PDB file of C-alpha atoms in Angstrom:
ATOM      1  CA  MET A   1     -13.061  70.770-125.611  1.00 50.00           C
ATOM      2  CA  ILE A   2     -10.452  70.864-122.999  1.00 52.00           C
ATOM      3  CA  ASN A   3     -11.566  70.353-119.377  1.00 53.00           C
ATOM      4  CA  THR A   4     -10.017  73.225-117.619  1.00 51.00           C
ATOM      5  CA  TYR A   5     -11.331  72.093-114.209  1.00 50.00           C
ATOM      6  CA  GLN A   6      -9.067  69.043-113.864  1.00 53.00           C
ATOM      7  CA  THR A   7      -5.535  69.493-112.683  1.00 51.00           C
ATOM      8  CA  SER A   8      -2.876  67.167-111.371  1.00 52.00           C
ATOM      9  CA  LEU A   9      -1.759  69.489-108.702  1.00 50.00           C
ATOM     10  CA  ALA A  10      -2.968  68.894-105.124  1.00 54.00           C
ATOM     11  CA  PRO A  11      -4.697  71.756-103.454  1.00 59.00           C
ATOM     12  CA  PRO A  12      -2.568  73.709-101.103  1.00 59.00           C
ATOM     13  CA  PRO A  13      -2.872  72.887 -97.431  1.00 61.00           C
ATOM     14  CA  VAL A  14      -5.182  74.922 -95.319  1.00 57.00           C
ATOM     15  CA  PRO A  15      -3.200  77.053 -93.002  1.00 57.00           C
ATOM     16  CA  PRO A  16      -3.905  76.557 -89.333  1.00 57.00           C
ATOM     17  CA  ARG A  17      -6.137  78.939 -87.622  1.00 57.00           C
ATOM     18  CA  LEU A  18      -4.366  81.057 -85.123  1.00 52.00           C
ATOM     19  CA  ASN A  19      -7.280  81.332 -82.665  1.00 54.00           C
ATOM     20  CA  ARG A  20      -7.871  77.490 -82.107  1.00 53.00           C
ATOM     21  CA  SER A  21      -5.848  75.443 -79.650  1.00 52.00           C
ATOM     22  CA  HIS A  22      -4.802  71.848 -80.409  1.00 52.00           C
ATOM     23  CA  PRO A  23      -4.902  69.152 -77.679  1.00 53.00           C
ATOM     24  CA  VAL A  24      -1.546  67.865 -76.620  1.00 51.00           C
ATOM     25  CA  LEU A  25      -1.409  64.171 -75.576  1.00 51.00           C
ATOM     26  CA  ILE A  26       0.889  63.591 -72.571  1.00 52.00           C
ATOM     27  CA  PRO A  27       1.609  59.909 -71.746  1.00 53.00           C
ATOM     28  CA  GLY A  28       0.649  58.860 -68.159  1.00 53.00           C
ATOM     29  CA  GLN A  29       3.299  57.894 -65.670  1.00 58.00           C
ATOM     30  CA  LEU A  30       3.713  54.148 -64.916  1.00 55.00           C
ATOM     31  CA  PRO A  31       3.442  53.083 -61.208  1.00 56.00           C
ATOM     32  CA  SER A  32       6.726  52.922 -59.504  1.00 59.00           C
ATOM     33  CA  GLN A  33       8.284  49.587 -58.455  1.00 63.00           C
ATOM     34  CA  GLY A  34       8.095  50.485 -54.752  1.00 64.00           C
ATOM     35  CA  HIS A  35       4.348  51.085 -54.946  1.00 66.00           C
ATOM     36  CA  SER A  36       3.779  47.630 -56.551  1.00 76.00           C
ATOM     37  CA  LYS A  37       5.734  45.924 -53.769  1.00 77.00           C
ATOM     38  CA  SER A  38       3.624  47.680 -51.135  1.00 80.00           C
ATOM     39  CA  VAL A  39       0.401  46.430 -52.727  1.00 79.00           C
ATOM     40  CA  ILE A  40       1.760  42.871 -52.906  1.00 83.00           C
ATOM     41  CA  TRP A  41       2.844  42.888 -49.240  1.00 83.00           C
ATOM     42  CA  PHE A  42      -0.554  44.261 -48.256  1.00 81.00           C
ATOM     43  CA  LEU A  43      -2.357  41.425 -50.068  1.00 83.00           C
ATOM     44  CA  VAL A  44      -0.005  38.849 -48.514  1.00 82.00           C
ATOM     45  CA  GLY A  45      -0.667  40.304 -45.075  1.00 82.00           C
ATOM     46  CA  VAL A  46      -4.448  40.121 -45.612  1.00 83.00           C
ATOM     47  CA  ALA A  47      -4.158  36.494 -46.730  1.00 83.00           C
ATOM     48  CA  LEU A  48      -2.002  35.539 -43.713  1.00 85.00           C
ATOM     49  CA  LEU A  49      -4.366  37.350 -41.339  1.00 84.00           C
ATOM     50  CA  HIS A  50      -7.326  35.465 -42.824  1.00 80.00           C
ATOM     51  CA  LEU A  51      -5.406  32.185 -42.453  1.00 85.00           C
ATOM     52  CA  PHE A  52      -4.511  32.899 -38.820  1.00 80.00           C
ATOM     53  CA  LEU A  53      -8.098  33.844 -38.027  1.00 85.00           C
ATOM     54  CA  SER A  54      -9.388  30.659 -39.654  1.00 83.00           C
ATOM     55  CA  VAL A  55      -6.907  28.474 -37.748  1.00 83.00           C
ATOM     56  CA  GLY A  56      -7.697  30.267 -34.481  1.00 80.00           C
ATOM     57  CA  ALA A  57     -11.444  29.832 -35.000  1.00 81.00           C
ATOM     58  CA  PHE A  58     -10.963  26.130 -35.746  1.00 80.00           C
ATOM     59  CA  ILE A  59      -8.864  25.612 -32.605  1.00 86.00           C
ATOM     60  CA  PHE A  60     -11.407  27.529 -30.501  1.00 82.00           C
ATOM     61  CA  LEU A  61     -14.363  25.517 -31.818  1.00 81.00           C
ATOM     62  CA  TYR A  62     -12.460  22.247 -31.413  1.00 80.00           C
ATOM     63  CA  GLN A  63     -11.517  23.001 -27.811  1.00 78.00           C
ATOM     64  CA  ARG A  64     -15.055  24.148 -27.046  1.00 79.00           C
ATOM     65  CA  GLY A  65     -16.502  20.936 -28.476  1.00 75.00           C
ATOM     66  CA  THR A  66     -13.981  18.887 -26.490  1.00 74.00           C
ATOM     67  CA  LEU A  67     -14.875  20.708 -23.279  1.00 73.00           C
ATOM     68  CA  GLU A  68     -18.598  20.244 -23.899  1.00 71.00           C
ATOM     69  CA  ASN A  69     -18.134  16.533 -24.545  1.00 69.00           C
ATOM     70  CA  SER A  70     -15.953  16.237 -21.462  1.00 66.00           C
ATOM     71  CA  SER A  71     -18.531  18.080 -19.352  1.00 65.00           C
ATOM     72  CA  ALA A  72     -21.309  15.847 -20.672  1.00 64.00           C
ATOM     73  CA  ALA A  73     -19.264  12.745 -19.921  1.00 64.00           C
ATOM     74  CA  GLU A  74     -18.478  14.010 -16.415  1.00 66.00           C
ATOM     75  CA  GLY A  75     -22.170  14.735 -15.915  1.00 62.00           C
ATOM     76  CA  LYS A  76     -23.078  11.200 -16.931  1.00 63.00           C
ATOM     77  CA  VAL A  77     -20.409   9.771 -14.642  1.00 58.00           C
ATOM     78  CA  ALA A  78     -21.598  11.972 -11.788  1.00 58.00           C
ATOM     79  CA  ALA A  79     -25.206  10.943 -12.363  1.00 56.00           C
ATOM     80  CA  HIS A  80     -24.176   7.300 -12.536  1.00 56.00           C
ATOM     81  CA  SER A  81     -22.109   7.667  -9.364  1.00 52.00           C
ATOM     82  CA  SER A  82     -24.974   9.475  -7.648  1.00 52.00           C
ATOM     83  CA  GLY A  83     -27.426   6.749  -8.669  1.00 52.00           C
ATOM     84  CA  LYS A  84     -24.980   4.076  -7.577  1.00 55.00           C
ATOM     85  CA  GLN A  85     -24.408   5.832  -4.256  1.00 53.00           C
ATOM     86  CA  GLU A  86     -28.153   6.227  -3.749  1.00 54.00           C
ATOM     87  CA  THR A  87     -28.631   2.526  -4.473  1.00 55.00           C
ATOM     88  CA  SER A  88     -25.814   1.548  -2.137  1.00 62.00           C
ATOM     89  CA  TYR A  89     -27.453   3.418   0.768  1.00 79.00           C
ATOM     90  CA  ARG A  90     -30.951   2.105   0.101  1.00 89.00           C
ATOM     91  CA  ALA A  91     -32.609   0.496   3.103  1.00 94.00           C
ATOM     92  CA  LEU A  92     -32.564  -3.287   3.047  1.00 94.00           C
ATOM     93  CA  ALA A  93     -32.359  -6.337   5.286  1.00 95.00           C
ATOM     94  CA  ARG A  94     -31.651 -10.029   4.801  1.00 95.00           C
ATOM     95  CA  MET A  95     -31.995 -11.791   8.111  1.00 95.00           C
ATOM     96  CA  VAL A  96     -30.635 -15.246   8.934  1.00 94.00           C
ATOM     97  CA  VAL A  97     -32.797 -17.167  11.383  1.00 94.00           C
ATOM     98  CA  ALA A  98     -31.008 -18.345  14.529  1.00 93.00           C
ATOM     99  CA  ARG A  99     -31.262 -22.008  15.389  1.00 89.00           C
ATOM    100  CA  PRO A 100     -33.014 -22.602  18.744  1.00 83.00           C
ATOM    101  CA  ARG A 101     -30.533 -23.425  21.490  1.00 74.00           C
ATOM    102  CA  GLN A 102     -32.595 -26.264  23.011  1.00 64.00           C
ATOM    103  CA  PRO A 103     -34.911 -27.744  20.387  1.00 54.00           C
ATOM    104  CA  THR A 104     -37.654 -29.914  21.810  1.00 52.00           C
ATOM    105  CA  GLN A 105     -40.345 -32.159  20.347  1.00 50.00           C
ATOM    106  CA  LYS A 106     -42.942 -30.123  22.166  1.00 55.00           C
ATOM    107  CA  SER A 107     -44.913 -27.700  20.016  1.00 52.00           C
ATOM    108  CA  THR A 108     -43.533 -24.221  20.659  1.00 77.00           C
ATOM    109  CA  SER A 109     -45.083 -21.510  18.545  1.00 82.00           C
ATOM    110  CA  GLY A 110     -43.413 -18.175  18.308  1.00 91.00           C
ATOM    111  CA  TYR A 111     -41.372 -15.659  16.347  1.00 95.00           C
ATOM    112  CA  PHE A 112     -38.059 -16.324  14.709  1.00 95.00           C
ATOM    113  CA  GLN A 113     -34.983 -14.863  16.338  1.00 94.00           C
ATOM    114  CA  TRP A 114     -32.320 -13.341  14.111  1.00 93.00           C
ATOM    115  CA  ASP A 115     -28.718 -14.388  13.869  1.00 93.00           C
ATOM    116  CA  VAL A 116     -27.543 -10.793  13.829  1.00 91.00           C
ATOM    117  CA  GLY A 117     -23.884 -11.685  13.316  1.00 90.00           C
ATOM    118  CA  HIS A 118     -24.617 -13.366   9.966  1.00 92.00           C
ATOM    119  CA  SER A 119     -27.455 -11.091   8.848  1.00 94.00           C
ATOM    120  CA  ILE A 120     -27.357  -7.987   6.657  1.00 93.00           C
ATOM    121  CA  HIS A 121     -29.340  -4.878   7.547  1.00 92.00           C
ATOM    122  CA  ARG A 122     -28.835  -1.287   6.362  1.00 93.00           C
ATOM    123  CA  ASN A 123     -31.048   1.585   7.493  1.00 93.00           C
ATOM    124  CA  VAL A 124     -33.209  -1.094   9.117  1.00 94.00           C
ATOM    125  CA  ASN A 125     -32.857  -1.826  12.834  1.00 93.00           C
ATOM    126  CA  TYR A 126     -33.935  -4.807  14.919  1.00 88.00           C
ATOM    127  CA  TYR A 127     -35.892  -4.964  18.158  1.00 91.00           C
ATOM    128  CA  GLN A 128     -35.671  -7.734  20.792  1.00 89.00           C
ATOM    129  CA  LYS A 129     -33.919  -9.989  18.228  1.00 89.00           C
ATOM    130  CA  SER A 130     -37.256 -10.957  16.654  1.00 94.00           C
ATOM    131  CA  TRP A 131     -38.543  -7.759  15.008  1.00 96.00           C
ATOM    132  CA  LEU A 132     -37.210  -5.501  12.296  1.00 96.00           C
ATOM    133  CA  THR A 133     -37.761  -1.763  12.814  1.00 96.00           C
ATOM    134  CA  ILE A 134     -38.326   0.517   9.821  1.00 96.00           C
ATOM    135  CA  LEU A 135     -36.183   3.669   9.948  1.00 96.00           C
ATOM    136  CA  GLU A 136     -37.268   5.207   6.617  1.00 95.00           C
ATOM    137  CA  SER A 137     -40.860   5.522   5.440  1.00 96.00           C
ATOM    138  CA  GLY A 138     -41.569   4.295   1.920  1.00 96.00           C
ATOM    139  CA  ASP A 139     -42.544   1.366  -0.262  1.00 97.00           C
ATOM    140  CA  TYR A 140     -40.781  -1.917   0.515  1.00 98.00           C
ATOM    141  CA  TYR A 141     -40.698  -5.347  -1.020  1.00 98.00           C
ATOM    142  CA  VAL A 142     -40.983  -7.805   1.881  1.00 98.00           C
ATOM    143  CA  TYR A 143     -40.285 -11.517   1.450  1.00 97.00           C
ATOM    144  CA  SER A 144     -39.914 -14.642   3.578  1.00 97.00           C
ATOM    145  CA  ARG A 145     -38.828 -18.205   2.929  1.00 96.00           C
ATOM    146  CA  VAL A 146     -39.509 -20.831   5.577  1.00 97.00           C
ATOM    147  CA  THR A 147     -38.536 -24.455   5.003  1.00 96.00           C
ATOM    148  CA  PHE A 148     -40.102 -27.177   7.137  1.00 94.00           C
ATOM    149  CA  SER A 149     -38.487 -30.564   7.710  1.00 90.00           C
ATOM    150  CA  ARG A 150     -41.398 -32.209   9.506  1.00 86.00           C
ATOM    151  CA  GLY A 151     -45.143 -31.989   9.168  1.00 86.00           C
ATOM    152  CA  ASP A 152     -47.989 -31.336  11.590  1.00 83.00           C
ATOM    153  CA  SER A 153     -50.746 -33.921  11.917  1.00 81.00           C
ATOM    154  CA  VAL A 154     -53.329 -31.314  12.893  1.00 83.00           C
ATOM    155  CA  ARG A 155     -52.596 -28.051  11.084  1.00 85.00           C
ATOM    156  CA  PRO A 156     -51.023 -27.066   7.787  1.00 87.00           C
ATOM    157  CA  LEU A 157     -47.513 -25.684   7.998  1.00 93.00           C
ATOM    158  CA  ALA A 158     -47.715 -21.894   7.927  1.00 95.00           C
ATOM    159  CA  ALA A 159     -45.339 -18.938   7.914  1.00 96.00           C
ATOM    160  CA  ILE A 160     -47.002 -15.661   8.889  1.00 97.00           C
ATOM    161  CA  VAL A 161     -45.500 -12.169   8.562  1.00 98.00           C
ATOM    162  CA  LYS A 162     -46.866  -9.832  11.213  1.00 97.00           C
ATOM    163  CA  LEU A 163     -46.754  -6.056  11.512  1.00 97.00           C
ATOM    164  CA  LYS A 164     -46.881  -3.680  14.471  1.00 96.00           C
ATOM    165  CA  LYS A 165     -47.189   0.077  13.992  1.00 96.00           C
ATOM    166  CA  ASN A 166     -44.850   0.642  16.932  1.00 94.00           C
ATOM    167  CA  GLU A 167     -43.298  -1.245  19.824  1.00 92.00           C
ATOM    168  CA  SER A 168     -46.509  -1.188  21.854  1.00 92.00           C
ATOM    169  CA  GLY A 169     -48.853  -1.563  18.884  1.00 91.00           C
ATOM    170  CA  GLU A 170     -51.180  -4.441  18.146  1.00 94.00           C
ATOM    171  CA  GLU A 171     -49.960  -7.282  15.926  1.00 95.00           C
ATOM    172  CA  LYS A 172     -51.513  -7.600  12.470  1.00 96.00           C
ATOM    173  CA  THR A 173     -51.084 -10.345   9.865  1.00 97.00           C
ATOM    174  CA  VAL A 174     -49.913  -8.850   6.540  1.00 97.00           C
ATOM    175  CA  MET A 175     -48.675 -11.953   4.692  1.00 97.00           C
ATOM    176  CA  GLN A 176     -48.987 -15.721   5.098  1.00 97.00           C
ATOM    177  CA  ALA A 177     -47.909 -18.796   3.164  1.00 97.00           C
ATOM    178  CA  PHE A 178     -48.548 -22.527   3.613  1.00 95.00           C
ATOM    179  CA  CYS A 179     -47.117 -25.889   2.642  1.00 93.00           C
ATOM    180  CA  HIS A 180     -47.921 -29.495   3.561  1.00 87.00           C
ATOM    181  CA  LEU A 181     -45.912 -32.484   4.774  1.00 87.00           C
ATOM    182  CA  ASP A 182     -47.079 -35.825   6.088  1.00 74.00           C
ATOM    183  CA  SER A 183     -46.213 -35.875   9.766  1.00 61.00           C
ATOM    184  CA  HIS A 184     -44.860 -39.435   9.400  1.00 60.00           C
ATOM    185  CA  SER A 185     -42.962 -38.848   6.149  1.00 56.00           C
ATOM    186  CA  GLY A 186     -39.234 -38.651   5.816  1.00 54.00           C
ATOM    187  CA  SER A 187     -36.377 -40.329   7.529  1.00 56.00           C
ATOM    188  CA  ALA A 188     -33.031 -39.461   9.033  1.00 57.00           C
ATOM    189  CA  SER A 189     -31.233 -40.253   5.772  1.00 62.00           C
ATOM    190  CA  ILE A 190     -33.723 -38.758   3.283  1.00 68.00           C
ATOM    191  CA  PRO A 191     -35.845 -36.055   4.929  1.00 72.00           C
ATOM    192  CA  HIS A 192     -38.959 -34.709   3.224  1.00 84.00           C
ATOM    193  CA  LEU A 193     -39.067 -30.927   3.002  1.00 91.00           C
ATOM    194  CA  CYS A 194     -41.488 -28.207   1.944  1.00 94.00           C
ATOM    195  CA  THR A 195     -41.004 -24.476   1.670  1.00 95.00           C
ATOM    196  CA  ALA A 196     -43.555 -21.724   2.257  1.00 96.00           C
ATOM    197  CA  MET A 197     -42.470 -18.719   0.159  1.00 96.00           C
ATOM    198  CA  GLN A 198     -44.133 -15.321  -0.073  1.00 97.00           C
ATOM    199  CA  GLY A 199     -43.402 -11.745  -1.092  1.00 97.00           C
ATOM    200  CA  ASP A 200     -45.360  -8.537  -1.479  1.00 97.00           C
ATOM    201  CA  VAL A 201     -44.967  -4.769  -1.820  1.00 97.00           C
ATOM    202  CA  MET A 202     -46.222  -2.753   1.127  1.00 96.00           C
ATOM    203  CA  THR A 203     -46.030   0.835   2.304  1.00 97.00           C
ATOM    204  CA  LEU A 204     -44.290   1.088   5.661  1.00 97.00           C
ATOM    205  CA  GLU A 205     -43.868   4.039   7.975  1.00 97.00           C
ATOM    206  CA  LYS A 206     -40.984   4.929  10.224  1.00 96.00           C
ATOM    207  CA  GLY A 207     -41.296   2.991  13.479  1.00 96.00           C
ATOM    208  CA  ASN A 208     -43.206   0.020  12.019  1.00 97.00           C
ATOM    209  CA  LEU A 209     -42.021  -3.443  13.078  1.00 97.00           C
ATOM    210  CA  LEU A 210     -42.114  -6.733  11.141  1.00 97.00           C
ATOM    211  CA  SER A 211     -41.447 -10.337  12.118  1.00 97.00           C
ATOM    212  CA  VAL A 212     -42.206 -13.946  11.078  1.00 97.00           C
ATOM    213  CA  TRP A 213     -44.323 -16.291  13.209  1.00 96.00           C
ATOM    214  CA  VAL A 214     -44.703 -20.084  12.906  1.00 95.00           C
ATOM    215  CA  GLN A 215     -46.910 -22.414  14.907  1.00 91.00           C
ATOM    216  CA  ASP A 216     -44.050 -24.791  15.748  1.00 91.00           C
ATOM    217  CA  LEU A 217     -40.412 -23.694  15.749  1.00 92.00           C
ATOM    218  CA  SER A 218     -39.241 -27.307  16.093  1.00 90.00           C
ATOM    219  CA  LEU A 219     -40.588 -28.191  12.622  1.00 92.00           C
ATOM    220  CA  VAL A 220     -38.429 -25.618  10.808  1.00 94.00           C
ATOM    221  CA  ASN A 221     -35.294 -26.455   8.846  1.00 93.00           C
ATOM    222  CA  TYR A 222     -32.531 -24.082   9.983  1.00 93.00           C
ATOM    223  CA  ASP A 223     -29.910 -25.032   7.408  1.00 91.00           C
ATOM    224  CA  GLU A 224     -28.133 -22.116   5.748  1.00 88.00           C
ATOM    225  CA  GLY A 225     -30.286 -20.534   3.041  1.00 90.00           C
ATOM    226  CA  ALA A 226     -33.314 -22.707   3.799  1.00 94.00           C
ATOM    227  CA  THR A 227     -35.108 -20.190   6.001  1.00 96.00           C
ATOM    228  CA  THR A 228     -34.696 -16.426   5.743  1.00 95.00           C
ATOM    229  CA  PHE A 229     -36.565 -13.133   5.945  1.00 97.00           C
ATOM    230  CA  GLY A 230     -35.842  -9.774   4.392  1.00 96.00           C
ATOM    231  CA  MET A 231     -36.932  -6.594   2.670  1.00 96.00           C
ATOM    232  CA  TYR A 232     -35.596  -3.760   0.542  1.00 95.00           C
ATOM    233  CA  LYS A 233     -36.833  -0.281  -0.164  1.00 96.00           C
ATOM    234  CA  LEU A 234     -38.060   0.404  -3.689  1.00 95.00           C
TER     235      LEU A 234
END
């Protein structure tokens, strides 16, 4: 049998329907060259602005840190200067003892007299050349050094610091020191010496007076640096 359903001819094309619309593809427009340049310049401007802001912030922070360090250094210098100035005006005295004008072998007890021209005193005054007057109340370190060149056959050699509350006040012993020498020891060429040294912290009020008393002024060595009296405010 012959297959009448097979044929070599292609079926005819289906005609388009008149009532259906076909989409039409329209290619999009490429961006213009001027628009691309504008975008590039905008990005460059943003980058430069960011760079300028970063540099400005760095300079600001650097200058601020420099100023803070400078202010801190100036503060330290000012504090150091203030402390140094305060120390330089602190009350003190270092009194040189005057040599008696007419030394005698007779026992003459009494108070030392100060050689004011060779002494140092700041914010501390002196009264009748034998007393030191306190001008500022506070805590003071008081010291004395008395060197003896001859001994006493009856009593030990003593240096006594005395205090008066005011010019008319009663004398009070606040410090004393002793040393011993044989009354027959020593010679003109090789003298025997002893030194009575003492120091203590005491609270003094404005108007107080201090001095050093010895039982025999003729036994004291008046060489420079051998005998002195002083104080300084803490």
